[in-house]
């Protein structure tokens, strides 16, 4: 039976590329999987390096599985409670999954799972081939917003540059820009598609809240998107299965986030979380990371 390696639902570039990269290291008997559609940014990366998307996985009950880029049941495969988790490689907060046996659980507070996957290559005295190196490098650029995110460590940067050299990416910044532009081709997308491009659910106390994020090189595009997304979130609120919805419009060049939200108590939560009394408290300068600068603060505010 094939052992699948998968990232989280609504997969991002790290979830897809770390799964492919780790499956390539593990070798025979292992395959990369995914828990949702490939987003436009990731499709650009796969096309750029001539790689196919991993297999779309269904219910994983009764199967053996390795998780990358997540460790929470709410973000994982359907049937995960009845699956046998063999390993977890991640860089997020520890979110409550339980196993019945000891497993390899490697959680490192770096900017990207691909950085951890590359550590495993080194530990095993191996080097990823050029295509896999390109995917892993892309994942690091994606998760760290090309080293701008506060989640980015020196290790991420050094690793990405080593991988870029293997992959033949000459100008990392230019490549990252190309990737981000491909990823924010939002023109033809519906508001629902945009909300779910990169969306995760979290729990705090009795509150379930969802946080989506879109990152763009174009502040103008984000300002145009903001009222559309606000209106959509309000009118479709009931169908998302959360008590509160938050959506981050992250401006990569301005290194800031405009945070819009809806749901009862969301305004008070934002006020408490970001200690802002400003009329427009949705503008958060220096905030780019959901996992480090939004979710912990909201989780505390909602406790
Ligand atoms: Mn991810
Ligand atoms: Mn990640």
Short mmCIF file of C-alpha atoms and ligand atoms in Angstrom, two decimals:
data_model
loop_
_atom_site.label_atom_id
_atom_site.label_comp_id
_atom_site.label_asym_id
_atom_site.label_seq_id
_atom_site.Cartn_x
_atom_site.Cartn_y
_atom_site.Cartn_z
CA UNK A 1 0.00 0.00 0.00
CA UNK A 2 1.39 3.39 -1.00
CA UNK A 3 2.11 5.73 1.87
CA UNK A 4 0.87 9.19 0.97
CA UNK A 5 2.61 12.36 2.03
CA UNK A 6 0.33 15.35 2.05
CA UNK A 7 0.06 18.97 3.09
CA UNK A 8 -3.10 20.68 4.32
CA UNK A 9 -6.49 21.32 2.72
CA UNK A 10 -6.64 24.34 0.40
CA UNK A 11 -3.00 23.51 -0.36
CA UNK A 12 -0.48 26.27 -0.87
CA UNK A 13 2.88 26.05 -2.60
CA UNK A 14 4.61 24.74 0.54
CA UNK A 15 2.00 22.00 1.06
CA UNK A 16 2.34 20.76 -2.51
CA UNK A 17 6.10 21.17 -2.96
CA UNK A 18 7.13 19.83 0.45
CA UNK A 19 4.96 16.76 -0.15
CA UNK A 20 6.63 16.18 -3.54
CA UNK A 21 10.09 16.90 -2.12
CA UNK A 22 9.70 14.63 0.86
CA UNK A 23 8.20 11.82 -1.25
CA UNK A 24 11.21 12.07 -3.58
CA UNK A 25 13.54 11.70 -0.59
CA UNK A 26 11.61 8.78 0.92
CA UNK A 27 11.62 6.96 -2.42
CA UNK A 28 9.84 3.73 -3.27
CA UNK A 29 6.50 3.08 -1.61
CA UNK A 30 5.83 6.76 -0.96
CA UNK A 31 3.86 9.23 -3.07
CA UNK A 32 2.88 12.86 -2.72
CA UNK A 33 -0.80 13.66 -2.37
CA UNK A 34 -2.86 16.81 -2.07
CA UNK A 35 -6.08 17.80 -0.31
CA UNK A 36 -7.56 20.22 -2.79
CA UNK A 37 -7.06 22.15 -5.99
CA UNK A 38 -3.66 23.44 -7.00
CA UNK A 39 -3.72 27.22 -6.68
CA UNK A 40 -2.46 29.48 -9.52
CA UNK A 41 0.83 30.25 -7.79
CA UNK A 42 1.61 26.57 -7.28
CA UNK A 43 0.54 25.75 -10.84
CA UNK A 44 3.04 28.32 -12.08
CA UNK A 45 5.77 26.63 -10.00
CA UNK A 46 4.87 23.12 -11.22
CA UNK A 47 4.79 24.29 -14.84
CA UNK A 48 8.04 26.20 -14.45
CA UNK A 49 9.89 23.06 -13.33
CA UNK A 50 7.93 20.63 -15.49
CA UNK A 51 6.40 18.69 -12.62
CA UNK A 52 2.95 17.14 -12.30
CA UNK A 53 0.57 17.92 -9.46
CA UNK A 54 0.34 15.24 -6.76
CA UNK A 55 -2.63 12.88 -6.67
CA UNK A 56 -5.86 14.28 -5.17
CA UNK A 57 -6.60 12.28 -2.02
CA UNK A 58 -10.01 11.33 -0.72
CA UNK A 59 -10.95 9.88 2.65
CA UNK A 60 -7.78 8.52 4.28
CA UNK A 61 -9.40 6.33 6.96
CA UNK A 62 -7.45 3.10 7.35
CA UNK A 63 -4.46 4.36 5.34
CA UNK A 64 -0.93 5.21 6.36
CA UNK A 65 -0.08 8.86 5.93
CA UNK A 66 2.66 11.41 6.50
CA UNK A 67 1.65 15.01 7.14
CA UNK A 68 3.67 17.99 6.03
CA UNK A 69 2.94 21.69 6.59
CA UNK A 70 0.13 21.08 9.11
CA UNK A 71 -0.66 19.13 12.25
CA UNK A 72 -4.31 19.91 12.95
CA UNK A 73 -7.19 17.55 12.19
CA UNK A 74 -9.39 20.43 10.96
CA UNK A 75 -6.85 21.17 8.22
CA UNK A 76 -6.08 17.56 7.34
CA UNK A 77 -7.57 14.79 5.25
CA UNK A 78 -11.09 13.53 5.79
CA UNK A 79 -10.85 10.37 7.88
CA UNK A 80 -7.56 11.49 9.49
CA UNK A 81 -8.76 10.30 12.92
CA UNK A 82 -8.96 6.76 11.51
CA UNK A 83 -5.72 7.00 9.51
CA UNK A 84 -2.32 5.91 10.78
CA UNK A 85 -0.10 8.98 10.93
CA UNK A 86 3.51 7.85 10.49
CA UNK A 87 5.33 11.18 10.57
CA UNK A 88 4.66 14.90 10.78
CA UNK A 89 7.00 17.59 9.42
CA UNK A 90 5.72 21.05 10.18
CA UNK A 91 6.36 24.64 11.18
CA UNK A 92 3.04 25.64 12.77
CA UNK A 93 1.65 25.71 16.28
CA UNK A 94 0.89 22.28 17.71
CA UNK A 95 -2.78 21.76 17.13
CA UNK A 96 -3.98 18.68 18.96
CA UNK A 97 -3.66 15.63 16.69
CA UNK A 98 -3.23 12.42 18.67
CA UNK A 99 -1.47 9.19 17.69
CA UNK A 100 -1.57 5.77 19.29
CA UNK A 101 2.14 5.07 18.78
CA UNK A 102 5.33 7.11 18.92
CA UNK A 103 6.01 8.85 15.61
CA UNK A 104 8.60 11.11 14.06
CA UNK A 105 7.17 14.54 14.81
CA UNK A 106 9.52 17.25 13.59
CA UNK A 107 8.20 20.74 14.17
CA UNK A 108 10.74 23.53 13.67
CA UNK A 109 9.86 27.22 13.97
CA UNK A 110 11.27 28.15 10.59
CA UNK A 111 9.49 29.95 7.77
CA UNK A 112 8.65 26.96 5.62
CA UNK A 113 8.26 23.18 5.72
CA UNK A 114 10.47 22.94 2.63
CA UNK A 115 13.36 24.20 4.79
CA UNK A 116 12.77 21.21 7.10
CA UNK A 117 12.51 18.82 4.14
CA UNK A 118 15.87 20.13 2.92
CA UNK A 119 17.32 19.48 6.41
CA UNK A 120 16.22 15.86 6.04
CA UNK A 121 17.97 15.63 2.66
CA UNK A 122 21.17 16.82 4.33
CA UNK A 123 20.78 14.45 7.27
CA UNK A 124 20.50 11.61 4.77
CA UNK A 125 23.54 12.82 2.81
CA UNK A 126 21.38 13.49 -0.24
CA UNK A 127 20.81 16.40 -2.58
CA UNK A 128 17.46 17.06 -4.28
CA UNK A 129 17.59 17.01 -8.08
CA UNK A 130 17.19 20.31 -9.95
CA UNK A 131 13.41 20.07 -10.34
CA UNK A 132 12.75 19.15 -6.72
CA UNK A 133 15.21 21.84 -5.59
CA UNK A 134 13.22 24.33 -7.69
CA UNK A 135 9.98 23.31 -6.00
CA UNK A 136 11.46 23.47 -2.50
CA UNK A 137 13.04 26.86 -3.22
CA UNK A 138 9.69 28.14 -4.54
CA UNK A 139 7.94 26.96 -1.38
CA UNK A 140 10.36 28.92 0.79
CA UNK A 141 9.95 32.04 -1.35
CA UNK A 142 6.18 31.63 -1.16
CA UNK A 143 5.87 31.06 2.58
CA UNK A 144 8.36 33.80 3.48
CA UNK A 145 7.07 36.23 0.83
CA UNK A 146 10.61 36.24 -0.60
CA UNK A 147 12.26 36.61 2.84
CA UNK A 148 10.05 39.58 3.85
CA UNK A 149 7.79 37.78 6.32
CA UNK A 150 8.72 37.95 10.02
CA UNK A 151 8.50 34.14 10.00
CA UNK A 152 11.59 33.98 7.76
CA UNK A 153 14.79 32.84 9.49
CA UNK A 154 18.41 32.93 8.34
CA UNK A 155 18.12 29.18 7.80
CA UNK A 156 15.23 29.65 5.37
CA UNK A 157 17.13 32.24 3.39
CA UNK A 158 20.37 30.24 3.26
CA UNK A 159 18.44 27.09 2.31
CA UNK A 160 16.48 28.85 -0.45
CA UNK A 161 19.67 30.26 -1.94
CA UNK A 162 21.36 26.83 -1.91
CA UNK A 163 18.29 25.31 -3.57
CA UNK A 164 18.15 28.12 -6.13
CA UNK A 165 21.72 27.33 -7.15
CA UNK A 166 20.85 23.64 -7.65
CA UNK A 167 17.68 24.55 -9.55
CA UNK A 168 19.40 27.09 -11.78
CA UNK A 169 17.32 30.06 -10.58
CA UNK A 170 19.69 32.93 -11.29
CA UNK A 171 17.74 35.89 -9.93
CA UNK A 172 15.75 34.74 -6.91
CA UNK A 173 13.94 38.04 -6.39
CA UNK A 174 12.87 38.26 -10.04
CA UNK A 175 11.68 34.66 -10.00
CA UNK A 176 9.71 35.28 -6.79
CA UNK A 177 8.02 38.30 -8.35
CA UNK A 178 7.03 36.27 -11.39
CA UNK A 179 5.60 33.61 -9.09
CA UNK A 180 3.62 36.12 -6.99
CA UNK A 181 2.20 37.81 -10.06
CA UNK A 182 1.08 34.43 -11.43
CA UNK A 183 -0.43 33.66 -8.02
CA UNK A 184 -2.46 36.81 -7.76
CA UNK A 185 -4.14 36.58 -11.15
CA UNK A 186 -7.38 37.32 -9.38
CA UNK A 187 -9.24 38.99 -12.22
CA UNK A 188 -11.16 35.96 -13.40
CA UNK A 189 -11.82 34.52 -9.94
CA UNK A 190 -15.02 34.71 -7.94
CA UNK A 191 -14.96 36.08 -4.39
CA UNK A 192 -15.55 32.57 -3.10
CA UNK A 193 -12.54 31.24 -5.01
CA UNK A 194 -10.41 34.06 -3.67
CA UNK A 195 -11.52 33.45 -0.07
CA UNK A 196 -10.59 29.78 -0.37
CA UNK A 197 -7.29 30.22 -2.23
CA UNK A 198 -5.56 30.08 1.14
CA UNK A 199 -8.06 29.55 3.96
CA UNK A 200 -7.72 27.82 7.33
CA UNK A 201 -10.01 27.23 10.27
CA UNK A 202 -9.01 27.51 13.91
CA UNK A 203 -10.69 27.05 17.28
CA UNK A 204 -10.40 29.16 20.39
CA UNK A 205 -12.64 28.37 23.35
CA UNK A 206 -16.02 27.69 21.79
CA UNK A 207 -15.35 29.89 18.79
CA UNK A 208 -14.45 28.57 15.36
CA UNK A 209 -12.91 31.18 13.13
CA UNK A 210 -11.68 31.07 9.57
CA UNK A 211 -8.78 33.13 8.26
CA UNK A 212 -8.14 33.55 4.55
CA UNK A 213 -5.21 35.36 3.02
CA UNK A 214 -4.31 36.73 -0.36
CA UNK A 215 -0.89 38.24 -0.99
CA UNK A 216 -0.24 40.57 -3.88
CA UNK A 217 2.52 42.73 -5.33
CA UNK A 218 -0.16 45.26 -6.26
CA UNK A 219 -1.69 47.43 -3.55
CA UNK A 220 -4.17 48.76 -6.08
CA UNK A 221 -5.46 45.30 -6.85
CA UNK A 222 -5.98 44.69 -3.11
CA UNK A 223 -7.84 47.97 -2.58
CA UNK A 224 -10.16 47.07 -5.42
CA UNK A 225 -10.67 43.62 -3.97
CA UNK A 226 -11.35 44.77 -0.40
CA UNK A 227 -14.99 45.99 -0.75
CA UNK A 228 -15.85 43.01 -2.97
CA UNK A 229 -14.58 40.55 -0.38
CA UNK A 230 -16.23 42.40 2.53
CA UNK A 231 -19.60 42.28 0.79
CA UNK A 232 -19.18 38.65 -0.21
CA UNK A 233 -18.17 37.52 3.29
CA UNK A 234 -21.21 39.23 4.81
CA UNK A 235 -23.74 37.89 2.34
CA UNK A 236 -22.35 34.34 2.29
CA UNK A 237 -21.42 34.24 5.98
CA UNK A 238 -23.69 31.34 6.98
CA UNK A 239 -22.25 28.89 4.45
CA UNK A 240 -18.66 28.90 5.74
CA UNK A 241 -19.29 27.04 9.01
CA UNK A 242 -17.46 29.52 11.22
CA UNK A 243 -18.51 31.98 13.93
CA UNK A 244 -16.19 34.62 12.54
CA UNK A 245 -14.44 35.13 9.23
CA UNK A 246 -11.24 37.09 8.72
CA UNK A 247 -9.53 37.86 5.45
CA UNK A 248 -6.01 39.22 5.11
CA UNK A 249 -5.20 41.37 2.08
CA UNK A 250 -1.43 41.32 2.31
CA UNK A 251 0.57 43.87 0.33
CA UNK A 252 3.99 42.32 -0.27
CA UNK A 253 5.68 45.57 -1.31
CA UNK A 254 4.17 47.70 1.49
CA UNK A 255 4.78 44.85 3.98
CA UNK A 256 1.33 45.32 5.48
CA UNK A 257 -2.04 43.65 5.77
CA UNK A 258 -5.55 45.00 5.49
CA UNK A 259 -7.69 42.76 7.69
CA UNK A 260 -11.38 42.56 6.93
CA UNK A 261 -13.80 40.47 8.95
CA UNK A 262 -17.37 39.65 9.78
CA UNK A 263 -19.38 37.72 12.35
CA UNK A 264 -20.64 38.66 15.78
CA UNK A 265 -17.77 39.59 18.08
CA UNK A 266 -15.18 39.82 15.29
CA UNK A 267 -14.86 43.58 15.63
CA UNK A 268 -14.28 43.31 19.39
CA UNK A 269 -11.78 40.50 18.82
CA UNK A 270 -9.80 42.58 16.33
CA UNK A 271 -9.86 45.54 18.69
CA UNK A 272 -8.55 43.40 21.56
CA UNK A 273 -6.06 41.48 19.44
CA UNK A 274 -4.41 44.45 17.80
CA UNK A 275 -5.02 47.04 20.54
CA UNK A 276 -6.12 49.56 18.03
CA UNK A 277 -8.68 52.29 18.62
CA UNK A 278 -8.21 53.79 15.20
CA UNK A 279 -11.30 54.26 13.08
CA UNK A 280 -9.81 52.08 10.36
CA UNK A 281 -8.17 49.38 12.44
CA UNK A 282 -8.07 47.04 9.52
CA UNK A 283 -4.70 48.39 8.30
CA UNK A 284 -1.86 46.54 10.03
CA UNK A 285 1.59 47.80 9.09
CA UNK A 286 4.33 45.17 9.27
CA UNK A 287 1.83 42.32 9.50
CA UNK A 288 2.24 39.63 6.83
CA UNK A 289 2.09 36.31 8.65
CA UNK A 290 -1.16 34.61 9.52
CA UNK A 291 0.49 32.03 11.75
CA UNK A 292 2.62 34.48 13.70
CA UNK A 293 0.86 37.82 13.64
CA UNK A 294 -2.85 37.09 13.28
CA UNK A 295 -3.87 33.66 14.59
CA UNK A 296 -2.11 33.76 18.02
CA UNK A 297 -3.44 37.27 18.70
CA UNK A 298 -7.00 36.36 17.70
CA UNK A 299 -6.82 33.07 19.60
CA UNK A 300 -5.83 34.93 22.78
CA UNK A 301 -8.46 37.60 22.27
CA UNK A 302 -11.17 34.98 21.85
CA UNK A 303 -10.25 32.81 24.85
MN1 LIG B 1 0.84 25.99 4.16
MN1 LIG B 2 4.21 26.27 5.21
#
